[in-house]
XYZ file of C-alpha atoms in Angstrom:
312
model
C 3.376 -193.798 103.983
C 1.671 -191.061 105.840
C 1.659 -187.338 104.880
C -0.588 -184.633 103.621
C -3.746 -185.456 101.963
C -3.266 -186.019 98.134
C -4.553 -183.397 95.830
C -7.153 -184.254 93.066
C -4.938 -185.857 90.545
C -5.242 -187.589 87.159
C -5.732 -191.108 88.094
C -2.856 -192.289 85.916
C -0.482 -189.912 87.803
C -1.777 -191.405 91.068
C -1.023 -194.842 89.847
C 2.317 -194.106 88.440
C 3.612 -192.437 91.729
C 1.419 -194.470 93.953
C 3.906 -194.850 96.884
C 4.692 -191.066 96.836
C 0.850 -190.444 97.311
C 0.661 -193.103 100.049
C -0.986 -195.855 98.170
C 0.145 -199.447 97.265
C 1.200 -199.866 93.661
C -0.367 -202.338 91.282
C 2.462 -204.764 91.832
C 1.243 -205.280 95.322
C 4.778 -204.585 96.557
C 4.891 -202.953 99.957
C 6.405 -199.446 99.959
C 9.910 -198.943 101.283
C 10.739 -199.022 104.887
C 9.870 -195.601 106.554
C 13.459 -194.954 107.502
C 16.763 -195.780 105.844
C 15.301 -194.477 102.535
C 17.012 -192.732 99.589
C 15.192 -189.799 97.937
C 16.143 -188.833 94.499
C 15.053 -185.451 93.173
C 15.785 -183.840 89.831
C 14.753 -183.727 86.234
C 13.835 -186.721 83.981
C 17.404 -188.290 84.746
C 16.603 -188.644 88.484
C 14.244 -191.533 88.068
C 16.980 -193.580 86.117
C 19.502 -192.919 88.840
C 16.919 -194.065 91.539
C 16.389 -197.284 89.619
C 20.139 -197.854 89.560
C 20.627 -196.799 93.268
C 17.736 -198.923 94.494
C 16.790 -201.445 91.661
C 14.313 -203.464 93.983
C 12.375 -200.385 95.278
C 13.166 -201.248 98.914
C 14.807 -197.988 99.912
C 13.077 -195.295 97.723
C 9.898 -194.409 95.967
C 9.333 -192.991 92.572
C 8.368 -189.284 92.761
C 7.539 -186.819 89.928
C 10.437 -184.960 88.219
C 10.920 -181.600 89.921
C 9.450 -179.651 87.009
C 6.242 -181.496 87.474
C 5.910 -181.100 91.256
C 2.859 -179.135 92.346
C 2.397 -176.938 95.640
C 0.437 -179.759 97.226
C 3.432 -182.171 96.602
C 6.037 -180.209 98.429
C 5.054 -180.971 102.008
C 4.686 -184.643 100.953
C 8.318 -184.516 99.688
C 9.460 -182.729 102.833
C 7.957 -185.349 105.048
C 9.581 -188.102 102.926
C 12.783 -186.406 103.403
C 12.375 -186.153 107.210
C 12.453 -189.994 107.260
C 15.360 -190.438 104.820
C 18.921 -191.047 105.377
C 20.129 -190.016 101.931
C 19.174 -187.228 99.392
C 20.538 -187.449 95.917
C 19.683 -184.266 94.159
C 20.617 -182.296 91.136
C 21.370 -178.554 91.634
C 17.970 -176.713 92.024
C 17.873 -173.011 92.804
C 16.048 -171.832 95.991
C 12.502 -171.098 95.352
C 12.250 -173.089 92.206
C 8.878 -172.287 90.459
C 7.949 -170.523 93.868
C 8.247 -173.576 95.922
C 10.675 -174.740 98.592
C 12.486 -177.191 96.206
C 15.961 -175.801 96.035
C 18.876 -178.224 96.718
C 19.614 -176.586 100.224
C 15.851 -176.184 100.963
C 15.370 -179.937 100.466
C 18.573 -181.010 102.331
C 17.284 -178.996 105.398
C 14.501 -181.531 105.860
C 16.897 -184.483 106.306
C 17.157 -185.620 109.853
C 20.455 -185.254 111.781
C 23.092 -187.192 110.163
C 21.358 -187.343 106.818
C 23.634 -187.223 103.834
C 23.202 -185.142 100.721
C 24.776 -185.990 97.343
C 24.588 -183.412 94.712
C 24.885 -184.939 91.193
C 25.027 -182.929 87.907
C 22.282 -182.664 85.424
C 23.858 -184.059 82.220
C 23.614 -182.199 78.908
C 26.064 -182.936 76.217
C 26.061 -182.108 72.550
C 28.863 -184.250 71.018
C 26.449 -186.563 69.106
C 23.822 -183.810 68.521
C 25.590 -180.590 67.909
C 22.714 -178.813 66.333
C 20.088 -179.726 68.984
C 18.969 -177.636 71.876
C 16.332 -177.736 74.412
C 14.196 -174.747 74.981
C 10.510 -174.929 76.058
C 8.165 -172.397 74.882
C 6.293 -170.040 77.364
C 3.411 -171.418 79.347
C 0.211 -171.342 77.375
C 2.144 -171.778 74.023
C 1.634 -174.791 71.812
C 4.638 -177.172 72.451
C 7.037 -178.078 69.781
C 5.414 -180.844 67.865
C 6.764 -184.487 67.644
C 9.846 -184.023 69.649
C 10.779 -181.191 72.192
C 14.260 -180.685 70.493
C 15.176 -177.667 68.357
C 17.506 -178.187 65.420
C 19.375 -174.889 65.100
C 19.707 -175.606 61.277
C 15.833 -175.690 61.048
C 15.516 -172.594 63.225
C 17.973 -170.818 61.062
C 16.102 -171.823 57.902
C 12.809 -170.556 59.402
C 14.247 -167.155 60.171
C 16.917 -166.570 57.633
C 16.401 -169.141 54.788
C 18.912 -171.839 53.700
C 18.939 -175.602 53.852
C 17.357 -176.936 57.082
C 19.216 -180.120 56.722
C 22.684 -179.111 55.772
C 25.317 -181.412 57.062
C 27.351 -180.409 60.052
C 31.008 -179.765 59.572
C 33.775 -181.603 61.546
C 35.196 -178.433 62.968
C 31.767 -177.357 64.004
C 30.888 -180.686 65.747
C 34.252 -180.652 67.719
C 33.753 -176.987 68.696
C 30.238 -177.422 69.933
C 31.279 -180.602 71.847
C 34.192 -178.836 73.470
C 31.991 -175.895 74.633
C 29.265 -178.359 75.780
C 31.683 -180.346 77.821
C 33.293 -177.259 79.264
C 29.877 -175.978 80.372
C 29.155 -179.430 82.092
C 32.638 -179.114 83.962
C 31.712 -175.615 85.086
C 28.505 -176.781 86.562
C 30.094 -179.705 88.172
C 32.081 -177.393 90.276
C 28.962 -177.157 92.783
C 28.244 -180.950 92.759
C 29.480 -183.794 95.009
C 30.516 -185.971 92.234
C 31.183 -185.380 88.530
C 30.700 -187.388 85.224
C 32.285 -185.101 82.499
C 35.300 -187.359 82.231
C 33.184 -190.232 81.052
C 31.988 -187.960 78.075
C 35.460 -187.015 76.679
C 35.539 -189.806 74.256
C 32.220 -189.786 72.332
C 30.533 -192.945 71.286
C 26.998 -193.707 70.234
C 25.686 -195.147 73.492
C 26.612 -192.107 75.516
C 23.644 -189.772 74.934
C 20.254 -190.707 73.477
C 19.439 -186.919 73.154
C 21.220 -183.903 74.353
C 19.809 -184.315 77.808
C 19.007 -188.040 78.039
C 22.254 -189.981 78.941
C 22.664 -193.513 77.888
C 23.312 -196.461 80.338
C 27.113 -195.971 80.402
C 26.884 -192.483 81.588
C 24.024 -193.093 83.928
C 25.744 -196.216 85.498
C 29.120 -194.138 86.000
C 27.063 -191.246 87.668
C 25.038 -193.572 89.809
C 28.045 -195.527 90.882
C 29.859 -192.354 92.043
C 26.815 -191.167 93.804
C 26.512 -194.569 95.568
C 30.074 -194.529 96.672
C 29.559 -190.926 98.098
C 26.379 -192.036 99.878
C 27.714 -195.410 101.199
C 25.346 -197.407 99.131
C 25.803 -200.490 97.297
C 27.350 -200.233 93.812
C 24.766 -200.278 90.989
C 24.633 -202.932 88.334
C 23.561 -202.663 84.769
C 19.790 -203.467 84.606
C 20.057 -205.221 81.348
C 17.661 -202.725 79.497
C 18.009 -199.259 78.334
C 17.039 -196.463 80.844
C 15.728 -193.077 79.794
C 15.052 -194.453 76.355
C 11.638 -193.036 75.401
C 13.294 -190.634 72.872
C 16.342 -191.267 70.873
C 17.707 -188.741 68.360
C 19.459 -189.560 65.058
C 23.289 -189.442 64.809
C 24.205 -187.952 61.602
C 26.912 -189.587 59.241
C 29.190 -186.460 59.668
C 29.038 -186.766 63.383
C 29.884 -190.353 63.408
C 32.694 -189.679 61.015
C 34.015 -187.017 63.323
C 34.237 -189.353 66.326
C 35.271 -192.410 64.312
C 32.580 -194.789 65.110
C 30.365 -196.954 62.857
C 26.808 -195.472 62.501
C 24.022 -197.910 62.905
C 21.013 -198.023 60.552
C 18.696 -196.819 63.290
C 20.575 -193.575 63.631
C 18.747 -192.486 60.461
C 15.537 -191.868 62.514
C 14.152 -190.475 65.659
C 12.813 -193.284 67.973
C 9.733 -192.348 70.071
C 8.780 -195.132 72.568
C 10.323 -197.629 70.168
C 8.606 -196.378 66.986
C 10.939 -194.850 64.289
C 9.952 -191.383 63.079
C 11.560 -190.153 59.817
C 13.702 -187.115 60.491
C 12.138 -185.152 57.557
C 8.852 -185.463 59.289
C 10.198 -183.776 62.369
C 11.838 -181.064 60.250
C 8.675 -180.379 58.383
C 6.432 -180.301 61.526
C 8.888 -177.929 63.192
C 9.084 -175.508 60.267
C 5.316 -175.262 60.431
C 5.488 -174.452 64.189
C 8.172 -171.813 63.621
C 6.033 -170.089 60.981
C 3.184 -170.027 63.455
C 5.272 -168.825 66.372
C 7.739 -166.219 65.064
C 8.440 -164.618 68.489
C 9.157 -167.982 70.134
C 11.455 -168.857 67.262
C 13.351 -165.651 67.524
C 13.766 -166.432 71.261
C 15.356 -169.752 70.681
C 17.713 -168.256 68.106
C 18.682 -165.400 70.590
C 19.433 -167.861 73.277
C 21.483 -170.311 71.196
C 23.043 -167.985 68.636
C 26.530 -168.725 69.931
C 26.180 -172.469 69.309
C 24.740 -171.770 66.030
C 27.777 -169.646 65.039
C 29.987 -172.575 65.983
C 28.056 -174.646 63.531
C 28.702 -171.931 60.774
C 25.030 -170.618 60.935
C 25.241 -166.878 60.385
C 22.395 -164.416 61.078
């Protein structure tokens, strides 16, 4: 694959995204054909969708998630799109991070007759009602262990109280309803939707608030494939997007009426269990060292905290 000269990169990054950077990968498989290709762009969910839409890697290449793309990558991505037939993309605002990575900006590089399928970025709180994602400002130490704030722990850091208080059923249901309504709202600007799949919560739907499980990913990929005229995906027989799995609390399982598996007691990081109390302790230490960032998390998510009965 030709394109702009690759920037100086971490060698592991160059290997991981070998075809994107114009190099053969270590499997010795050839890259995809220069035309008839599918380009999938978005956050961490995009790679799982690509694997479902193109399980043999014959029509697509692995590219970095949009939040990792660097200025030198943009021309390479635009060149890839110029030879593609289909762009599957999450909603991305124009000029994202100062680069021409917006949904419409990317679609403009498709050749005549190229098809764009906009898919939602899935976030849902039914299984993890107290969890939120908010990255600290650049240059700030990242949240340790896992990048998910628990609003009960944030509340305890700012206002005192029990950082592991059980969630109430009414709070679980109210947060889930608000989360689903927000997804439906965002789907108004997409080609396909998936919110209907999340209306009946079960433990395989979401591994974290922003990592869907295989049933959700398969449904979304199937709808995207139908819209793009691609073959229907099949279950790969292994969990996708599974590097992090958050615990599902007993009160949450009881709310939705499913059995709670023993592994739901822990966080799972790359297949290794981490005791939830260790995460809570590490986060409390981080909040104590970063009071301004902690207040910013609370301010942004105070409405969700209120649904859980957490008062200022």
